[in-house]
Amino acid sequence: MTTPKVVIVGAGIVGSSLADELTARGWTDVTVLDRGPLFATGGSTSHAPGLVFATNPSKTMTELASYTLEKFSSLEHPDGWCFNHVGGLEVATTEARWTDLHRKAGWAASRGVEHELLDPAECVALHPLIDPDTILGGLHTPRDGLAKALRAVEAQATRAMARGARFLPHQDVVEVVESNGAVRGVRTTTGIVDADIVVCCTGFWGREFGRRVGLTIPLVPMAHQYAITTPVASRAGVNSPLAEASLPILRHQDQDLYFREHGDRLGIGYYGHRPMPSDVGALDYDAVISLDEMPSKLAFTPGDFEEAWLQSAALLPELGDGKVEEGFNGIFSFTPDGHSVMGEHRELSGFWVAEAVWVTHSAGVARTMAEWMIDGTPGIDVHETDLYRFEDAALTDDFILTTSSQSFVEVYDVIHPHDQRQAPRQVRTSPFYERQVALGAQFWEAGLWERPAWFESNGALLDSLIADGLEIPARDAWSARHWSPIAVAEAAWTRSHVAAYDMTPLTRYELSGPGALDLLQRLTTNNLDKSVGSVTYTLMLDEKGGVRSDLTVARLREQTFQVGANGPTDFDWISRHLPDDGSVSLRDITGATCCIGLWGPLARDVLGPLTPLDLTNDGLRYFRSAATTIGSIPVTLMRVSYVGELGWEIYTSAEYGRALWDLIFDAGAPHGIIAAGRIAFNSLRIEKGYRSAGTDMTIEHTPSAAGLDFAVRMSKDTFIGKEALPQRDSTSQLRTLRLADPAAVVLGKEPVSFGDDVVGYVTSAGWSPTVGACLAFAWLPSDVSDGTEVHVAYLETTYRATVVADPVVDPEMKRIRR
């Protein structure tokens, strides 16, 4: 069988790993080009310290790193080891860090990463240079270790070449050759190399290379300080020249430091200095003279390292007898969210990107890219690393620089799941923003939208509800961060009265044209061939039957559909499947429109007098939409509710937004209407059993396992993923947990245990005022039944929980249909 011609631009750790993965799968017509020499090409790989550690807040990044360390362990090189399982040791010098290490231990437990929490004496037994009086304990991960990056590059390249791949040095790629929207090869300074596929693995040069094909690759080349000490007396003769290191990788994250051995010396990496973005255009590409002189190694700036040295000597006192012998500022890639960038150019078929990839994740990224390119879909969920995950405003130079610099600063920070970036802010605001500010809205940011989390104006409501008997247990300091008991009052009031939610930031697309229905029928699992005015909850699957996204589709006119989606990757997926005949138009209408979700048992009393539309069950049934007016404002009403209460989503053009808000609140005042925020919204949707794509389910899960069989119509002629569904067996199921202690709260990603075994993990959670307990979704073994008692590890505590049927609130759907 003929396989495509693949050109990989960049022969560093990513390009070489990808060549190995592709050729191992039978794609052997692979050419790897680099403008530097082989294999110390002058990029980040050539100076990388080689740390590989699996534990990460992201499940995806953990899986990428886990594969990397296992693959590198199997590589062979004539000069010696490619990977050394010295292990990893993160130490805590503050209570906050010690608590965070327990949180990390939970991530490790739920993902099968071998680990243990150690007391100071046990840490010193592993790393004798540590002063035990400076630490509270540590997290030990014995399978982590050091990659000899250049050996790993050469070992993989050698295997790829044995299968037919070519590696060509000193090839400066000046142009991607394209024709009719597809790549045809690359032009170098010496000629054209034909290709059906071109993969950009150029490291910190990636953004500049992407510009050549009209693609914004959101990364910033950032200098990072690395120093090597003079010999440490107690390490003399401990490590043989071949072994190089035996102490675990030591990370002192309270001071933004890490340490690794180089024989009897220590290498020290530092993230505590000011961000140092680098102008790659000013680098001398031809300066690859030796491992000490290359464009990716900038001059060391001693003044930026002074605090690092003081803190290093405080943790490792023996360093006080020495000094920094050599150092450099090495360039690495940083992105706005700290994740890699992977995927295919939407407008240029065959142009792929694998950028902002550190050695830690390199082989994992290469395997996933190979699966994606050959099979059409990656083997693991990659929505956090998808090339098209960013909103348009997040692809501006200002946003990329500002947020990537923040990513650098926060590499070792303790990050709360609800921490908010400080800048840029107020980039996207709904027409209701000024009204929300006046009500004391506390904002969270997502997708660059300002989203009210709760409203301080509801403080009096909280006091009133507590006086009437609402009990809200006190929270621990961690779960109380970026939270207010006011949010609980808002949720309770929604269930008993009426509340308005700003739904404007929810992504909305318009699909129109004679081919719109056929396209949606092919892309989604449910039947959308319904009458005008229908609203349908449905899913988009990948080719293997995994859940890519969930959508709410309203048929507004015969050939016009409004699609409630989850973000830019949905736009990308739909765009890639648009018919070539122009029969479908796709528009993102989010910013041009606005939406109020008006929900609660009194919602009809508020809205009824404002519109000529019959809002009774006979007039506008559940999951139906209609065009009407509210006062002088043209609106579209959709009788849907993500909080599980009677009500409507009210859509109009953004120009009418403020007037719509005022009309709703003036009419709602006699009924006690309040504005409510995202925290209340989240707890209510969990009470109702409503899933969130990307958080509760991904392509790694089937609709059945996620509890969404009702959204799949296997009787349809075809839809993407249909053929794969009967072939997929799931050993896990998304279930609802109710924590036994009313004061117990979890936030997501905590491990769930049955007996002594970790059997799953929490996806999302919220404290429910309706049942007076925290409810959580969790992936558990499929054979776990209702009533089963499990345990959830939260920081330094373990909570009892019970598996319960969902939805917990109103399973008969009486409230939403009344």
Coordinates of N, CA, C and O in Angstrom, one line a residue, residues 454-533:
W454 N -20.8 35.1 41.4 CA -21.9 35.4 42.3 C -22.1 36.9 42.4 O -21.2 37.7 41.9
F455 N -23.2 37.4 43.1 CA -23.4 38.8 43.2 C -23.5 39.2 44.6 O -24.3 38.7 45.4
E456 N -22.7 40.2 45.0 CA -22.7 40.7 46.4 C -24.0 41.3 46.8 O -24.4 41.3 48.0
S457 N -24.8 41.7 45.8 CA -26.1 42.3 46.1 C -27.0 41.3 46.7 O -28.1 41.7 47.3
N458 N -26.7 40.0 46.6 CA -27.6 39.0 47.2 C -27.2 38.6 48.6 O -27.6 37.6 49.1
G459 N -26.3 39.4 49.2 CA -25.9 39.2 50.6 C -27.1 39.2 51.5 O -27.2 38.4 52.5
A460 N -28.0 40.2 51.3 CA -29.2 40.3 52.2 C -30.1 39.0 52.0 O -30.7 38.5 53.0
L461 N -30.2 38.5 50.8 CA -30.9 37.3 50.5 C -30.3 36.1 51.3 O -31.1 35.3 51.9
L462 N -29.0 36.0 51.3 CA -28.4 35.0 52.1 C -28.8 35.1 53.5 O -29.1 34.0 54.1
D463 N -28.7 36.3 54.1 CA -29.0 36.4 55.5 C -30.5 36.0 55.8 O -30.8 35.3 56.8
S464 N -31.4 36.3 54.8 CA -32.8 36.0 55.0 C -33.0 34.5 54.9 O -33.7 33.9 55.7
L465 N -32.3 33.8 54.0 CA -32.5 32.4 53.8 C -31.9 31.6 55.0 O -32.5 30.6 55.5
I466 N -30.8 32.1 55.6 CA -30.2 31.5 56.8 C -31.2 31.6 57.9 O -31.4 30.7 58.7
A467 N -31.8 32.8 58.0 CA -32.8 33.1 59.1 C -34.0 32.1 59.0 O -34.6 31.7 60.0
D468 N -34.3 31.8 57.7 CA -35.4 30.9 57.5 C -35.0 29.4 57.6 O -35.9 28.5 57.3
G469 N -33.8 29.1 57.9 CA -33.4 27.7 58.1 C -32.4 27.1 57.1 O -32.0 26.0 57.2
L470 N -32.0 27.9 56.1 CA -31.0 27.3 55.1 C -29.6 27.2 55.9 O -29.1 28.1 56.5
E471 N -29.1 26.0 55.9 CA -27.9 25.7 56.5 C -26.8 25.5 55.5 O -26.9 24.7 54.6
I472 N -25.7 26.3 55.6 CA -24.6 26.3 54.7 C -23.3 26.0 55.6 O -22.8 26.9 56.3
P473 N -22.8 24.8 55.6 CA -21.7 24.5 56.4 C -20.4 25.3 56.1 O -20.3 25.7 54.9
A474 N -19.6 25.6 57.0 CA -18.4 26.4 56.8 C -17.5 25.5 55.9 O -17.4 24.3 56.1
R475 N -16.7 26.1 55.1 CA -15.8 25.4 54.2 C -14.4 25.5 54.7 O -14.0 26.4 55.4
D476 N -13.5 24.6 54.2 CA -12.1 24.7 54.5 C -11.6 25.8 53.6 O -12.2 26.3 52.7
A477 N -10.4 26.3 54.0 CA -9.8 27.5 53.3 C -9.6 27.3 51.8 O -9.8 28.2 51.0
W478 N -9.3 26.1 51.4 CA -9.0 25.9 50.0 C -10.3 25.9 49.1 O -10.4 26.6 48.1
S479 N -11.3 25.2 49.6 CA -12.6 25.2 48.8 C -13.3 26.5 48.9 O -14.2 26.9 48.1
A480 N -13.0 27.3 50.0 CA -13.7 28.6 50.2 C -13.0 29.7 49.3 O -13.6 30.8 49.2
R481 N -11.9 29.4 48.7 CA -11.2 30.4 47.9 C -12.1 30.6 46.6 O -12.5 29.7 46.0
H482 N -12.2 31.9 46.2 CA -13.0 32.2 45.0 C -14.4 31.7 45.1 O -15.0 31.2 44.1
W483 N -15.0 31.7 46.2 CA -16.3 31.2 46.5 C -17.0 32.1 47.5 O -16.3 32.7 48.3
S484 N -18.3 32.1 47.6 CA -19.1 32.8 48.6 C -20.3 32.0 48.9 O -20.9 31.4 48.0
P485 N -20.8 32.0 50.2 CA -22.0 31.3 50.5 C -23.2 32.0 49.8 O -24.3 31.4 49.7
I486 N -23.0 33.2 49.3 CA -24.1 33.8 48.5 C -24.5 33.0 47.3 O -25.7 32.9 46.9
A487 N -23.5 32.3 46.7 CA -23.8 31.4 45.6 C -24.8 30.3 46.0 O -25.6 29.9 45.1
V488 N -24.7 29.8 47.2 CA -25.6 28.8 47.6 C -27.0 29.4 47.7 O -28.1 28.8 47.3
A489 N -27.1 30.6 48.2 CA -28.4 31.3 48.3 C -29.0 31.5 46.9 O -30.2 31.4 46.7
E490 N -28.2 31.8 46.0 CA -28.6 32.1 44.6 C -29.2 30.8 44.0 O -30.3 30.8 43.4
A491 N -28.6 29.6 44.3 CA -29.1 28.4 43.8 C -30.4 28.0 44.5 O -31.4 27.6 43.8
A492 N -30.5 28.2 45.8 CA -31.7 27.9 46.5 C -32.9 28.8 46.0 O -34.0 28.3 45.9
W493 N -32.6 30.1 45.8 CA -33.6 31.0 45.3 C -34.1 30.6 43.9 O -35.3 30.8 43.6
T494 N -33.2 30.1 43.1 CA -33.6 29.7 41.8 C -34.6 28.5 41.9 O -35.6 28.5 41.1
R495 N -34.4 27.6 42.8 CA -35.3 26.5 43.0 C -36.7 26.9 43.6 O -37.7 26.3 43.2
S496 N -36.7 28.0 44.3 CA -37.9 28.4 45.0 C -38.6 29.6 44.4 O -39.9 29.7 44.6
H497 N -37.9 30.4 43.7 CA -38.5 31.7 43.2 C -38.1 31.8 41.7 O -38.6 31.1 40.8
V498 N -37.2 32.8 41.4 CA -36.8 33.0 40.0 C -35.5 33.7 40.0 O -35.2 34.6 40.9
A499 N -34.7 33.4 39.0 CA -33.3 34.0 38.9 C -33.0 34.2 37.4 O -33.5 33.4 36.6
A500 N -32.2 35.2 37.1 CA -31.8 35.5 35.8 C -30.2 35.2 35.7 O -29.5 35.7 36.5
Y501 N -29.8 34.4 34.7 CA -28.5 34.1 34.5 C -28.0 34.6 33.1 O -28.7 34.5 32.1
D502 N -26.8 35.2 33.1 CA -26.2 35.7 31.9 C -25.6 34.5 31.1 O -24.6 34.0 31.5
M503 N -26.3 34.1 30.1 CA -25.9 33.0 29.2 C -25.1 33.4 28.0 O -24.8 32.6 27.1
T504 N -24.9 34.7 27.9 CA -24.2 35.3 26.7 C -22.9 34.6 26.3 O -22.7 34.3 25.1
P505 N -22.0 34.3 27.3 CA -20.8 33.7 26.9 C -20.9 32.3 26.3 O -19.9 31.8 25.8
L506 N -22.0 31.6 26.4 CA -22.1 30.3 25.8 C -22.0 30.4 24.3 O -22.7 31.2 23.7
T507 N -21.2 29.6 23.7 CA -20.9 29.7 22.3 C -22.1 29.4 21.4 O -22.8 28.4 21.7
R508 N -22.3 30.2 20.4 CA -23.5 30.0 19.5 C -23.0 30.2 18.1 O -22.4 31.1 17.7
Y509 N -23.5 29.2 17.3 CA -23.2 29.3 15.8 C -24.5 29.2 15.1 O -25.5 28.7 15.6
E510 N -24.5 29.8 13.9 CA -25.7 29.7 13.0 C -25.2 28.9 11.8 O -24.2 29.2 11.1
L511 N -25.9 27.8 11.5 CA -25.8 27.0 10.3 C -27.0 27.2 9.5 O -28.1 27.0 9.9
S512 N -26.7 27.6 8.2 CA -27.9 27.9 7.3 C -27.5 27.4 5.9 O -26.4 27.2 5.6
G513 N -28.6 27.3 5.2 CA -28.4 26.9 3.8 C -29.1 25.6 3.5 O -29.5 24.8 4.4
P514 N -29.3 25.2 2.2 CA -30.0 24.0 1.8 C -29.3 22.7 2.3 O -30.0 21.7 2.4
G515 N -28.0 22.8 2.6 CA -27.3 21.6 3.1 C -27.2 21.5 4.6 O -26.5 20.6 5.1
A516 N -27.7 22.5 5.3 CA -27.5 22.5 6.8 C -28.0 21.3 7.5 O -27.3 20.8 8.4
L517 N -29.2 20.9 7.2 CA -29.8 19.8 7.9 C -29.0 18.5 7.6 O -28.7 17.8 8.6
D518 N -28.7 18.3 6.4 CA -27.9 17.1 6.1 C -26.6 17.0 6.8 O -26.1 16.0 7.3
L519 N -25.9 18.2 6.9 CA -24.6 18.3 7.6 C -24.8 17.9 9.1 O -24.1 17.1 9.6
L520 N -25.8 18.6 9.7 CA -26.0 18.3 11.1 C -26.4 16.9 11.4 O -26.0 16.3 12.4
Q521 N -27.2 16.3 10.5 CA -27.6 14.9 10.6 C -26.3 14.0 10.6 O -26.3 13.0 11.3
R522 N -25.4 14.4 9.8 CA -24.1 13.6 9.6 C -23.2 13.8 10.8 O -22.5 12.9 11.2
L523 N -23.2 15.0 11.4 CA -22.3 15.3 12.4 C -22.7 14.9 13.8 O -21.9 14.8 14.7
T524 N -24.0 14.7 14.0 CA -24.6 14.5 15.4 C -25.4 13.2 15.5 O -25.8 12.6 14.5
T525 N -25.5 12.9 16.8 CA -26.1 11.5 17.1 C -27.6 11.5 17.1 O -28.2 10.5 16.9
N526 N -28.3 12.6 17.4 CA -29.7 12.7 17.5 C -30.4 13.0 16.2 O -29.7 13.4 15.3
N527 N -31.7 12.8 16.1 CA -32.4 13.2 14.9 C -32.8 14.7 14.9 O -33.5 15.1 15.8
L528 N -32.3 15.4 14.0 CA -32.6 16.8 13.9 C -33.6 17.1 12.8 O -33.9 18.3 12.6
D529 N -34.1 16.1 12.1 CA -35.1 16.4 11.1 C -36.4 16.5 11.7 O -37.3 15.6 11.6
K530 N -36.6 17.6 12.4 CA -37.9 17.9 13.1 C -38.4 19.2 12.6 O -37.8 19.9 11.8
S531 N -39.6 19.6 13.1 CA -40.3 20.8 12.6 C -39.5 22.0 13.1 O -38.8 22.0 14.0
V532 N -39.8 23.1 12.3 CA -39.3 24.4 12.7 C -39.8 24.7 14.1 O -41.0 24.5 14.5
G533 N -38.9 25.2 15.0 CA -39.2 25.5 16.4 C -38.8 24.4 17.3 O -38.8 24.5 18.5

